Coordinates of C-alpha atoms in Angstrom, one line a residue:
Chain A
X1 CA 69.8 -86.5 10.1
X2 CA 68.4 -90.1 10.0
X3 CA 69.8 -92.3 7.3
X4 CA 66.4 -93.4 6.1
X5 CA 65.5 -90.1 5.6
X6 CA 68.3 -88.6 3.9
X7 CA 68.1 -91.7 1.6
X8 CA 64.9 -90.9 0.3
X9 CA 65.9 -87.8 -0.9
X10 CA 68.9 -89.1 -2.3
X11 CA 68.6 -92.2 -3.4
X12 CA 66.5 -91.0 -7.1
X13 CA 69.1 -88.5 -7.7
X14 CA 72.5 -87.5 -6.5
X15 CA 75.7 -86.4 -7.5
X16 CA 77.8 -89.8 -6.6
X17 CA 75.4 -91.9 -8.7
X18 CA 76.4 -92.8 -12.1
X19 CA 73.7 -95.1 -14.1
X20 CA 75.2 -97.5 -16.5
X21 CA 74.1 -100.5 -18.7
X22 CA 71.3 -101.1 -16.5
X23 CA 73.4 -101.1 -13.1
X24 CA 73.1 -98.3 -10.5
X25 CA 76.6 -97.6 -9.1
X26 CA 77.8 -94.9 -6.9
X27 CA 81.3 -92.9 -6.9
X28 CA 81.0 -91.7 -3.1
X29 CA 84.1 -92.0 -1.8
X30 CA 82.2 -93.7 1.6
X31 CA 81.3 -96.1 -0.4
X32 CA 83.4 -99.8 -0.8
X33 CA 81.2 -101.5 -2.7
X34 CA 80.4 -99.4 -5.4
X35 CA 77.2 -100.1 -6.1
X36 CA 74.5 -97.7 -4.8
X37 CA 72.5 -99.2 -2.0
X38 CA 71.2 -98.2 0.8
X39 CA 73.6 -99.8 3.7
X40 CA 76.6 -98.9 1.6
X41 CA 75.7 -95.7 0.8
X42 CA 78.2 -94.4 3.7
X43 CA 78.0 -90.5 2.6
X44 CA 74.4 -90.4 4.4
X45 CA 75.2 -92.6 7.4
X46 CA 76.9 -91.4 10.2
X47 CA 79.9 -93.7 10.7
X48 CA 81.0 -95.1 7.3
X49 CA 85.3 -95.6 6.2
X50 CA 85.9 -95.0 3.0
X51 CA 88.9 -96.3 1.5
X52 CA 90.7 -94.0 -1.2
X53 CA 93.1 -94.3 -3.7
X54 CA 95.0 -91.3 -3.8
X55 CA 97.3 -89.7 -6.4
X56 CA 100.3 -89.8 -4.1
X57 CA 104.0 -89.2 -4.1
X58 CA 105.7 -91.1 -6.5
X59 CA 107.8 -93.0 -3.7
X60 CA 105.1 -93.8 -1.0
X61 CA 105.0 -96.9 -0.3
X62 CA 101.1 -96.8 -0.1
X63 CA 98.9 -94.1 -2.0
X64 CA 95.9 -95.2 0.1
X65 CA 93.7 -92.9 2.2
X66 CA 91.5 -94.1 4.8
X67 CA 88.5 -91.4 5.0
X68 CA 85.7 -91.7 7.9
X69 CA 82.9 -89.5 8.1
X70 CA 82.4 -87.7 11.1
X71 CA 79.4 -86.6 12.9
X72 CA 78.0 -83.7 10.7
X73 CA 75.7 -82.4 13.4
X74 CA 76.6 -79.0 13.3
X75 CA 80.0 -79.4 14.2
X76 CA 83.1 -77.8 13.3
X77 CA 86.3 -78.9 11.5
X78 CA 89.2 -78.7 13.8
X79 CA 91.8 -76.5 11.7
X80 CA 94.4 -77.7 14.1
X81 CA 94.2 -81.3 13.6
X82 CA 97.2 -83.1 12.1
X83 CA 94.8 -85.6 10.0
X84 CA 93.1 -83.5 7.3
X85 CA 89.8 -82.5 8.1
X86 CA 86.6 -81.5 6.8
X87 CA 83.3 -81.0 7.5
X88 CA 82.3 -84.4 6.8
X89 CA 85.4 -86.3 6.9
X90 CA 88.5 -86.8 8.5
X91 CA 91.6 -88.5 6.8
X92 CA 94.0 -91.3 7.2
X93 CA 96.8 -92.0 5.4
X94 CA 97.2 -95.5 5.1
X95 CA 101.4 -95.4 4.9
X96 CA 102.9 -98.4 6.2
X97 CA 101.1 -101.9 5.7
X98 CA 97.3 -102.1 6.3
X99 CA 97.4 -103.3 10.1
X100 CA 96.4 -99.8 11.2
X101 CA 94.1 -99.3 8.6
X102 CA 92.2 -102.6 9.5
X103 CA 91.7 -102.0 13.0
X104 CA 90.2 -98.7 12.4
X105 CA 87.6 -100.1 9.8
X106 CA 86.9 -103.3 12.3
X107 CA 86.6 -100.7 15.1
X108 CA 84.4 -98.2 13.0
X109 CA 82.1 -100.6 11.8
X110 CA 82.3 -103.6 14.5
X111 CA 80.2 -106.7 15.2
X112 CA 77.2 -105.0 13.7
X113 CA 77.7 -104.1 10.3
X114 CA 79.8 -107.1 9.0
X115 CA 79.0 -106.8 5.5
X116 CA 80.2 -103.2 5.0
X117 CA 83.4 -104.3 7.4
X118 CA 84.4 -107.0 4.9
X119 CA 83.9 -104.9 1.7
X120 CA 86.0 -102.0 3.3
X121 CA 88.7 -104.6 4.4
X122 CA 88.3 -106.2 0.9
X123 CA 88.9 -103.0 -0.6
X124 CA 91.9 -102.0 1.3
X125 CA 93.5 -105.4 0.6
X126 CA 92.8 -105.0 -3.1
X127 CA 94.6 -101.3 -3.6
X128 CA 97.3 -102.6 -0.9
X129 CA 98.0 -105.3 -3.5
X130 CA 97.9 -103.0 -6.5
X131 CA 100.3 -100.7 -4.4
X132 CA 102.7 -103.3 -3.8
X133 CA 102.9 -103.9 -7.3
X134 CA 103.1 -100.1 -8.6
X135 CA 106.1 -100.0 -5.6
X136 CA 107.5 -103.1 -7.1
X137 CA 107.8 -101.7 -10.9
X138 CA 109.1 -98.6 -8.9
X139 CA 112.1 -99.7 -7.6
X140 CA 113.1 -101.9 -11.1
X141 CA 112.7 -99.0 -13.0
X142 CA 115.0 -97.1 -10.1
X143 CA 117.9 -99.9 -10.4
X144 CA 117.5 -100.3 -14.1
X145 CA 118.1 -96.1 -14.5
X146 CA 121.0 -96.5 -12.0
X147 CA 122.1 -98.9 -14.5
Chain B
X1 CA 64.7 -81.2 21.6
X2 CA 65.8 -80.1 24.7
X3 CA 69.4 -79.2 23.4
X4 CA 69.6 -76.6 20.7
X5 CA 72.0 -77.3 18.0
X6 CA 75.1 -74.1 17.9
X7 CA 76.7 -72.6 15.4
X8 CA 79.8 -70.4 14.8
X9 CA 80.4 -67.0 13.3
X10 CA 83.6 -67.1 11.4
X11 CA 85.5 -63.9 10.8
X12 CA 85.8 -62.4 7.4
X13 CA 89.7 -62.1 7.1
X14 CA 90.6 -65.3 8.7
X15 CA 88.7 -68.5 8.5
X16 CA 90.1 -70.1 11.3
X17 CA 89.1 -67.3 14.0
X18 CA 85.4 -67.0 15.2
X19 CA 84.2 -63.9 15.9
X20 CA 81.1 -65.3 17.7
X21 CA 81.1 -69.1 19.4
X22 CA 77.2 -70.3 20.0
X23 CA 74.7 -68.7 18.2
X24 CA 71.3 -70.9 18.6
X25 CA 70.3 -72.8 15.1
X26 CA 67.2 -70.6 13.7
X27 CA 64.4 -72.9 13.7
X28 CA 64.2 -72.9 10.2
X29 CA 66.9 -75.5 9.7
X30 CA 65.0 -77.9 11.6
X31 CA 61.9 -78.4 9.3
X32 CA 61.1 -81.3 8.2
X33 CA 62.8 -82.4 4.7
X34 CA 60.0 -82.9 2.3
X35 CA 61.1 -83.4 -1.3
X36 CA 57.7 -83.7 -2.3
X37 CA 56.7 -79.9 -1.4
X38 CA 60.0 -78.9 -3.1
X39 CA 59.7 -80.8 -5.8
X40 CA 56.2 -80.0 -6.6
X41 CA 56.6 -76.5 -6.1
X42 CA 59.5 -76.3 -8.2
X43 CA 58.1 -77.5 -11.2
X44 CA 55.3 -75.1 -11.1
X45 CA 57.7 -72.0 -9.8
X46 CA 59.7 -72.9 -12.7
X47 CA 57.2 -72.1 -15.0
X48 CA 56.9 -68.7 -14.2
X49 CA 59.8 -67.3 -15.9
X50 CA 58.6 -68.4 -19.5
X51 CA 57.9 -65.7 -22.4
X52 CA 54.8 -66.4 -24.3
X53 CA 55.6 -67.4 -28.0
X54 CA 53.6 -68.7 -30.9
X55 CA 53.6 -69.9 -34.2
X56 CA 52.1 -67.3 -36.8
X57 CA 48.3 -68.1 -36.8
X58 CA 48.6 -68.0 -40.4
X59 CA 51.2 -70.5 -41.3
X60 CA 50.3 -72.7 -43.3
X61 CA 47.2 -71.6 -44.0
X62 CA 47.7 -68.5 -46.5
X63 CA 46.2 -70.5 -49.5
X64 CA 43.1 -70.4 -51.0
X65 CA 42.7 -74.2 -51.4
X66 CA 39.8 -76.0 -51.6
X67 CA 39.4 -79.8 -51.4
X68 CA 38.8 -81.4 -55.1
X69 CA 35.8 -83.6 -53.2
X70 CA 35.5 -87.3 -54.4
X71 CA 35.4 -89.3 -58.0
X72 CA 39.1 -87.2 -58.8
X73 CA 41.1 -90.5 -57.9
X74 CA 43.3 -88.2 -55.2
X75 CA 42.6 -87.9 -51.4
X76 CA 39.8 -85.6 -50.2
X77 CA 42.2 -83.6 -48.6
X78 CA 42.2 -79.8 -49.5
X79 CA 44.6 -78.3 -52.3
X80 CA 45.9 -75.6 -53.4
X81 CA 43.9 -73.6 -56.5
X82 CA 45.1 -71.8 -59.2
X83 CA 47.8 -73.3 -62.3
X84 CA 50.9 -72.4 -63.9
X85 CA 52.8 -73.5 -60.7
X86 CA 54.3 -76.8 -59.0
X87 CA 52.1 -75.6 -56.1
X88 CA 49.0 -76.0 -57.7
X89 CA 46.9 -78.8 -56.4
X90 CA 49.1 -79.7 -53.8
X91 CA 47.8 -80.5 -50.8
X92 CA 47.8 -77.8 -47.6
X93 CA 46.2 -76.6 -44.9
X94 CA 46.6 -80.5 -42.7
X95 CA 49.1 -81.2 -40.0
X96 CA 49.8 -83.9 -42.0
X97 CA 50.8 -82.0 -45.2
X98 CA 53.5 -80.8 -46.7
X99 CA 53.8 -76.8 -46.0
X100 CA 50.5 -77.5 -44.1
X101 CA 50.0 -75.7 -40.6
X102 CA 50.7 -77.8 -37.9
X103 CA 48.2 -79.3 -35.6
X104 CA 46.6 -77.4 -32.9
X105 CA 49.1 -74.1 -33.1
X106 CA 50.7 -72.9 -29.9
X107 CA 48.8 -69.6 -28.9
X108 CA 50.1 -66.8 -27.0
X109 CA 47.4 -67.4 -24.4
X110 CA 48.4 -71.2 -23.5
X111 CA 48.2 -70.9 -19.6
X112 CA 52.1 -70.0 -19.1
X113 CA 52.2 -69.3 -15.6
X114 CA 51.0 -71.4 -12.2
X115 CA 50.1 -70.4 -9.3
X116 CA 51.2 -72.1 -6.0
X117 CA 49.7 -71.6 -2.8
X118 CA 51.3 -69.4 -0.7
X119 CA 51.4 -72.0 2.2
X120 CA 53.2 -74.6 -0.5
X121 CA 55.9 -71.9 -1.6
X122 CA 56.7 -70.9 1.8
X123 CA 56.8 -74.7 3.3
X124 CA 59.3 -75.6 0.1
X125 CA 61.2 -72.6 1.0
X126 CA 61.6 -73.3 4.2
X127 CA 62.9 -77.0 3.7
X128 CA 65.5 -75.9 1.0
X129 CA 66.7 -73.8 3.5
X130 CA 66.7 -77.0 6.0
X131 CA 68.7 -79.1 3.5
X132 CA 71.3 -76.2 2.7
X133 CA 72.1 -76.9 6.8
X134 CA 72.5 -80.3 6.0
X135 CA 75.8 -82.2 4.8
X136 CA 75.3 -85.1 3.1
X137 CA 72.4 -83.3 1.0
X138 CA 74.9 -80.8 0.0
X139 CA 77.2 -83.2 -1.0
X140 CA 74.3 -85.2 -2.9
X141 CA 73.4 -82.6 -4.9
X142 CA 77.3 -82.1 -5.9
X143 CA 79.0 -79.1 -3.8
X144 CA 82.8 -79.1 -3.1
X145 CA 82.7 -78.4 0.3
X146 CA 85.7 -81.0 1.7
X147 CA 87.4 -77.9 3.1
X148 CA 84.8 -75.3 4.4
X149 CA 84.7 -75.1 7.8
X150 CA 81.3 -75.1 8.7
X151 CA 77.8 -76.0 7.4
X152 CA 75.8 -74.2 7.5
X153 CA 78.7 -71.3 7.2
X154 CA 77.9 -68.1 8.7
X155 CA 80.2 -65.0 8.2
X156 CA 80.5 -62.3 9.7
X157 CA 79.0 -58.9 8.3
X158 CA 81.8 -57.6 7.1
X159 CA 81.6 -59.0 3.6
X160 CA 78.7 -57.5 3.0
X161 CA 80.8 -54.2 2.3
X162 CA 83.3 -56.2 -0.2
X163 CA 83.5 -53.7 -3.7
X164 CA 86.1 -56.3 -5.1
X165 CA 86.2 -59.4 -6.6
X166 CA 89.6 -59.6 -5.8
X167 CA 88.2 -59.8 -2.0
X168 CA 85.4 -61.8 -3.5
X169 CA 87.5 -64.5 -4.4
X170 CA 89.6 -63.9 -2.0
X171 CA 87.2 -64.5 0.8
X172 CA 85.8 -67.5 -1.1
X173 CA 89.8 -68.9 -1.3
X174 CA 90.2 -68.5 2.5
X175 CA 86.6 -70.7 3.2
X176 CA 87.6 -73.9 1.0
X177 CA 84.5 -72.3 -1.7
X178 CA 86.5 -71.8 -3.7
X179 CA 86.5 -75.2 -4.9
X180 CA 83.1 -75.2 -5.9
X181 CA 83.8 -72.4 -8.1
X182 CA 86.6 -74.0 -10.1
X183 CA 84.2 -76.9 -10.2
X184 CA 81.9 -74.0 -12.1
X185 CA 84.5 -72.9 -14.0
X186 CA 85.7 -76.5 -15.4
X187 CA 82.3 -77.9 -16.3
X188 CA 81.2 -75.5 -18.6
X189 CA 79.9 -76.5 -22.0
X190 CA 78.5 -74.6 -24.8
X191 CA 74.5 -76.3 -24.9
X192 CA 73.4 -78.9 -27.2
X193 CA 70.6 -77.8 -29.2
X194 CA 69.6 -74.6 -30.6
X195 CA 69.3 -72.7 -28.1
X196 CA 73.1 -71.7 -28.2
X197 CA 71.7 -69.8 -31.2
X198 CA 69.3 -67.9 -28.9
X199 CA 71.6 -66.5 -26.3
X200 CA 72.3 -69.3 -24.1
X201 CA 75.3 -70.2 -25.5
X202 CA 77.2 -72.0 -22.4
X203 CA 75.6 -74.4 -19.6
X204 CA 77.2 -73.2 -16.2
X205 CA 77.1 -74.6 -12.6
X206 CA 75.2 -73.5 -9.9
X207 CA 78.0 -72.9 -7.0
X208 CA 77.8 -71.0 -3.8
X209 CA 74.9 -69.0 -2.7
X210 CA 75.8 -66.0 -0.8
X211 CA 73.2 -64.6 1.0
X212 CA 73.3 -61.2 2.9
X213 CA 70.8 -59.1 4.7
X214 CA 71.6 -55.4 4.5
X215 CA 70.0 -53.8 1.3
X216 CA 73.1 -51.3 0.8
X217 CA 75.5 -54.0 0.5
X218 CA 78.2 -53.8 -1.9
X219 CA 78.8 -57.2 -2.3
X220 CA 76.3 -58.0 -4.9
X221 CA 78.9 -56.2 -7.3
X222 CA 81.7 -57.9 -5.9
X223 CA 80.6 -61.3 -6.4
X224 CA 78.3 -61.1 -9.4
X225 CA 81.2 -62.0 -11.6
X226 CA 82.8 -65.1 -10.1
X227 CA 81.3 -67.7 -12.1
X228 CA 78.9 -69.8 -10.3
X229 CA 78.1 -67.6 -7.7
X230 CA 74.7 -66.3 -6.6
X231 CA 73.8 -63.4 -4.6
X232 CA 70.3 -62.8 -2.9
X233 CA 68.7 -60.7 0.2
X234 CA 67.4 -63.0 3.1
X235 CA 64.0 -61.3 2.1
X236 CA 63.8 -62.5 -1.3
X237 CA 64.9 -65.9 -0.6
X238 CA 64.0 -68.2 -3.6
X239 CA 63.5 -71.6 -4.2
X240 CA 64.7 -71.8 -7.5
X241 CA 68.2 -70.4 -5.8
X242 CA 67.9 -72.7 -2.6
X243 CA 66.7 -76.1 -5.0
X244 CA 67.7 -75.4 -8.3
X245 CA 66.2 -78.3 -10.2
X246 CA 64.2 -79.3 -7.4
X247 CA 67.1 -81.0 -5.8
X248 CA 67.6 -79.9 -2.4
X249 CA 71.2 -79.0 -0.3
X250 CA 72.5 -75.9 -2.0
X251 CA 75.7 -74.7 -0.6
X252 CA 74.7 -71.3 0.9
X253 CA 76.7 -68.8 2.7
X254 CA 75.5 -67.0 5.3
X255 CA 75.9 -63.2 7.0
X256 CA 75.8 -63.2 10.1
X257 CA 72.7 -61.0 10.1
X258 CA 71.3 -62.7 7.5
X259 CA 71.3 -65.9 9.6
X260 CA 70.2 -64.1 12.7
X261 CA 67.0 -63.0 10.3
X262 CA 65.9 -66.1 9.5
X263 CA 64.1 -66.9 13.1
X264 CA 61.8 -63.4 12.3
X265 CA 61.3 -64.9 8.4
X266 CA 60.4 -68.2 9.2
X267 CA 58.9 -67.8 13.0
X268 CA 60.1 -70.3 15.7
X269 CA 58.4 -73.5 16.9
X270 CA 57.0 -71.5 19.7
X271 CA 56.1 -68.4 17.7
X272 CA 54.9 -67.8 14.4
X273 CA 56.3 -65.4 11.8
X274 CA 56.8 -62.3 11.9
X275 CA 57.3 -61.5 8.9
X276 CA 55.2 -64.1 6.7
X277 CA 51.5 -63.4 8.2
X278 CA 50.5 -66.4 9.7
X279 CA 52.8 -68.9 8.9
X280 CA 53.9 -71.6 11.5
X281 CA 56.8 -73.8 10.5
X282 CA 55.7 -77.4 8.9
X283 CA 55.5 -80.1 12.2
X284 CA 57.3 -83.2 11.4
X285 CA 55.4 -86.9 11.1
X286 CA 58.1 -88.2 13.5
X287 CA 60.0 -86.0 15.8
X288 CA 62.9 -89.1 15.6
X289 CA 62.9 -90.1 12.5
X290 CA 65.8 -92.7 13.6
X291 CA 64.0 -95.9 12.1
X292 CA 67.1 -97.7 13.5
X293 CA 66.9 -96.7 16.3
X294 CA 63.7 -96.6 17.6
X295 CA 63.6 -100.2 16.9
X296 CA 66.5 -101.3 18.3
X297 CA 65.6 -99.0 21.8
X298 CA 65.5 -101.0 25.1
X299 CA 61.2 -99.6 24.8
X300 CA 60.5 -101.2 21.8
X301 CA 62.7 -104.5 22.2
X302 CA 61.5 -105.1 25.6
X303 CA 57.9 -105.6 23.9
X304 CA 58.8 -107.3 21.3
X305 CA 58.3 -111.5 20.5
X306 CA 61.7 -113.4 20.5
X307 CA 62.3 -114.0 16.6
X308 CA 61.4 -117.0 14.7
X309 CA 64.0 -119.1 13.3
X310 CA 62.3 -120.2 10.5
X311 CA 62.0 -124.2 10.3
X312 CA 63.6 -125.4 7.4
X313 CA 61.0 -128.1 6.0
X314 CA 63.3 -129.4 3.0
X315 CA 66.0 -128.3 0.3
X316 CA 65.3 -126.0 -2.2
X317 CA 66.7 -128.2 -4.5
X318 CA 66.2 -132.0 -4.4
X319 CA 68.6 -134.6 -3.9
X320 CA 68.5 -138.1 -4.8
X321 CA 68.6 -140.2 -1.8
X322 CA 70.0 -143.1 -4.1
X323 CA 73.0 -140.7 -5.3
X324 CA 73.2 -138.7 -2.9
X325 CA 74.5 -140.8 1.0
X326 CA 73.5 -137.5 2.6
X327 CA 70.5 -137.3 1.2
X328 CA 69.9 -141.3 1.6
X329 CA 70.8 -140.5 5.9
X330 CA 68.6 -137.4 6.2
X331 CA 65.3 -140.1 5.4
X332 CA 66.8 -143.1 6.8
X333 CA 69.5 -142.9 9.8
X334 CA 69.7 -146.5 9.9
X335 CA 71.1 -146.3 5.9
X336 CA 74.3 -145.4 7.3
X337 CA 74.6 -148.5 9.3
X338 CA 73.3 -150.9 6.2
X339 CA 76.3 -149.5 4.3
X340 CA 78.8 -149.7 6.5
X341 CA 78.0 -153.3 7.5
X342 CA 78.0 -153.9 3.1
X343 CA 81.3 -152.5 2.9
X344 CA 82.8 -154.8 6.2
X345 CA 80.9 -157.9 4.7
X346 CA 82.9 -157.1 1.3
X347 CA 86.2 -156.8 3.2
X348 CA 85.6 -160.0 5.3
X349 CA 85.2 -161.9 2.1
X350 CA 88.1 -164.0 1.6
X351 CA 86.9 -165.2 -2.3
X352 CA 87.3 -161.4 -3.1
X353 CA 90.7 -160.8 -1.8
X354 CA 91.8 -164.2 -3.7
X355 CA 90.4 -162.8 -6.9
X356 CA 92.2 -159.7 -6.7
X357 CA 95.0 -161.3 -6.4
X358 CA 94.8 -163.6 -9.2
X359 CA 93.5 -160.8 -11.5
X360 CA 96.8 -159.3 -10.3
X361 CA 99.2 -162.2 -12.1
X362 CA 97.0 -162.3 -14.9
X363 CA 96.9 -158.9 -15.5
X364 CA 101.0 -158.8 -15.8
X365 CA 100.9 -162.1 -17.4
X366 CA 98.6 -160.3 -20.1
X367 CA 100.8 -156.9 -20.0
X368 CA 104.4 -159.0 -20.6
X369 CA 102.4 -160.9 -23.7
X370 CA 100.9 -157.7 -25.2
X371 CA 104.0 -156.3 -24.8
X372 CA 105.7 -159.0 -26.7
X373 CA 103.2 -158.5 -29.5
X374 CA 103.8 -155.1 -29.8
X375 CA 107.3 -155.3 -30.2
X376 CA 107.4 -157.7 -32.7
X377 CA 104.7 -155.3 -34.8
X378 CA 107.0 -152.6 -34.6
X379 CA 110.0 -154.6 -36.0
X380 CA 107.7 -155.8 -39.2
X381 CA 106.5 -151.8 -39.6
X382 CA 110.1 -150.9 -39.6
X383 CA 111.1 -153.3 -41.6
X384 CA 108.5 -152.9 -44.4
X385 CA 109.2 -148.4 -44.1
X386 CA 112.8 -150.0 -44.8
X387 CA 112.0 -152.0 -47.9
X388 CA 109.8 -149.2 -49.8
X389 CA 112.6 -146.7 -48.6
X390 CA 115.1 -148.7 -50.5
X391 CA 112.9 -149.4 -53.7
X392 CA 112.6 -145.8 -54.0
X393 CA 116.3 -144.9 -53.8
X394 CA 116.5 -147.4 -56.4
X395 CA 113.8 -146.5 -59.0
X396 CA 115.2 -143.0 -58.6
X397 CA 118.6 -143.4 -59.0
X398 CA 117.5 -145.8 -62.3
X399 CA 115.9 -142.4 -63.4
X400 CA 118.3 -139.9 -63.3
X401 CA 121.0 -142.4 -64.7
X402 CA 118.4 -142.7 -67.6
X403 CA 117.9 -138.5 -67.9
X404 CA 121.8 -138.4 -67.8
X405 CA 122.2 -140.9 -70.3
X406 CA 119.8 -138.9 -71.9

């Protein structure tokens, strides 16, 4: 379904949108940005990464989930697939380091679509950071209980 | 659209087996979205299901009161007769009054109902079905649906003939619905406002619509108590089901008859309804409705004028050209020589390096006598801290010999 059109249905009303102190933001998980527009607004478009924080185990080094949304024209989810799949989406963990992560967002979105490129690779630098930090006070509180 | 979208059957018992591959889209699903239609039709359709009610046509107005008319000192407005009360000359009968009826009382024979032409209802029906075929809608309007297989999902018959809820949920469990349900079954709040007083205690979801074709089925029983679940015949399709709130994208789920149904419901393209007399699906404004692109298509770029690189006339903001050297070089090109030959004439000047020079001694000539100075200051300030220091050690020891003494 086109973009433009699916936007105009969604964009008054929809369940991702939250309304707050006079911004309009958006909690769709294709979305990087955060803020509900109409380029990053990656739940209607047809090839959007979203990157995820996930409630991980407690010693993964990243708790990071790349999710990119797959054609939705009419097509199956592939039970078989080792990636968690849906309907809409299929599912990267992001486990060691971002290098395969970036790729796949620079790949995904390409020469075209630089802006929502850079917010996705912004935003998987960000929670990479806040990962390494979380894996940080990990291990010290690991040594201190050995202690 | 030369190639016909498919879709899969999916078995009852086992949601990864499909019990038929290709089945053809029913035409239905490819109408036009138009949240206008919906929308408007909604809000009338909505209407429909209201109870007249009324205030008592006498409230308020049960007194015999009579306005007291001018030259009483009180306003003209009528009050209550009689004496021996706090009532009595009151004012009633006004909106405005105290006990007074209101204004323009609700009667039982306010228009409570629309009507909606047929054309309109079916139209809206037929797009809400559309949108329930279509992802991101489903997702906009807030269905859990990251694990069912398939949208739109289409089952095979055999749930129809489900008696349990236990196979209800079950069967709901094996399709990744059942997400949606617990979705239901967390969100629900007892109602702000009154009407918790009038029976409608708790505000529920809307989850999964199940929609079946065969009017002996059991499964109406089975599901009706999983919270958030709907049932309905293909037949009776509703908007208010399909688009509840006027937003469109329910998640429905399909029988495989049901499905097949639709195409004799809704007519074809090609052929109109059966079913509905004389009504041909609603014809799309664009047939690619790809704004993208259509305008980025070899066609359309081939036509169009190479694009203007707009000519950049001057800054937004101004610079001084006397502040600013870039500013100064953008109007005159030749400024940049003027000040570099300034700056080698300054250079070349043999007087100036001489002056620095002597400014140089001076300046440590001036440092060493300053320096002197200061030193000297600093001895007489010690000096004089030393003297009082020592007069008051003296005054107070003279004291406290004298209090001893004492």
């Amino acid at each position: 379904m086109s973009q433009q059109v699916l936007w105009e249905v969604v964009k008054g009303n929809n369940a991702f949108l939250v309304k707050r102190n006079g911004l309009t933001l958006s909690t769709d998980p294709f979305n990087n940005t955060g803020v509900q527009t109409y380029s990053s607004t990656g739940f209607i478009s047809k090839n959007a990464v979203g990157v995820v924080p996930t409630q991980g185990k407690v010693n993964q080094i990243n708790n990071i989930n790349l999710v990119a949304k797959k054609s939705t024209k009419f097509q199956q989810a592939d039970r078989k697939a080792k990636n968690t799949q849906s309907v809409y989406a299929s599912t990267l963990a992001v486990k060691h380091g971002v290098h395969t992560a970036s790729r796949v967002i620079r790949k995904r979105f390409g020469t075209s679509r630089l802006g929502l490129q850079k917010a996705a690779l912004r935003k998987l630098v960000k929670l990479n950071r806040a990962n390494a930090v979380r894996r940080r006070n990990e291990i010290a509180a690991a040594k201190a209980q050995k202690k | 659209m030369t190639s016909v979208p498919l879709v899969s059957v999916f078995s009852a018992d086992d949601s990864t087996k499909v019990t038929a591959k290709h089945i053809p889209l029913p035409a239905v699903f490819q109408t036009p979205i138009r949240p206008d239609i919906v929308s408007f039709v909604h809000t009338n359709i909505a209407k429909n299901r209201r109870q007249a009610h009324a205030v008592n046509p006498q409230a308020g107005m049960q007194h015999s009161a009579e306005s007291w008319g001018t030259g009483r000192a009180v306003a003209r407005i009528p009050r209550v007769s009689g004496s021996g009360t706090h009532r009595s000359g009151q004012a009633a009968f006004g909106n405005q009054c105290r006990k007074g009826r209101m204004s323009l009382p609700i009667k039982v024979w306010r228009r409570w109902h629309r009507r909606v032409n047929i054309k309109q209802k079916r139209h809206a029906a037929a797009t809400a079905v559309a949108a329930t075929g279509i992802v991101p809608l489903v997702l906009a309007r807030g269905h859990r649906i990251s694990q069912v297989p398939q949208i739109p999902l289409v089952v095979e018959d055999k749930i129809e003939s489900y008696e349990k809820t236990t196979d209800a949920l079950n069967f709901l469990k094996r399709f990744g619905a059942f997400e949606d349900v617990q979705k239901v079954v967390s969100t629900k709040v007892v109602r702000a406002g009154i009407s918790k007083q009038r029976g409608k205690k708790y505000r529920v979801r809307k989850g999964p619509l199940v929609v079946y074709f065969n009017e002996n089925a059991k499964l109406l029983k089975a599901f009706r108590n999983v919270p958030g679940v709907e049932v309905v015949n293909v037949t009776r399709l509703n908007l208010l089901q399909l688009a509840p709130g006027g937003q469109l994208g329910r998640f429905v789920i399909w029988t495989q008859s049901a499905f097949a149904h639709l195409d004799k419901l809704f007519g074809t393209y090609r052929y109109a309804s059966v079913l509905k007399d004389g009504y041909q699906l609603l014809r799309p404004l664009l047939t690619n409705p790809d704004l993208a692109r259509i305008i980025n298509s070899n066609q359309v770029q081939e036509k169009v004028q190479p694009a203007k690189t707009t000519k950049v006339l001057h800054e937004v903001q101004k610079k001084n050209p006397l502040k600013n050297t870039k500013a100064m070089d953008r109007l005159n090109p030749y400024a940049k020589k003027q000040r570099a030959a300034a700056t080698a004439a300054i250079k070349a000047n043999t007087k100036g390096t001489k002056k620095i020079k002597k400014n140089k001694a001076l300046k440590k000539a001036s440092r060493a006598a300053f320096n002197k100075v200061s030193a000297a200051l600093n001895d007489a300030t010690k000096a004089a801290v030393q003297e009082e220091q020592d007069i008051k050690v003296k005054y107070f020891s003279v004291q406290k010999g004298a209090a001893q003494a004492e």
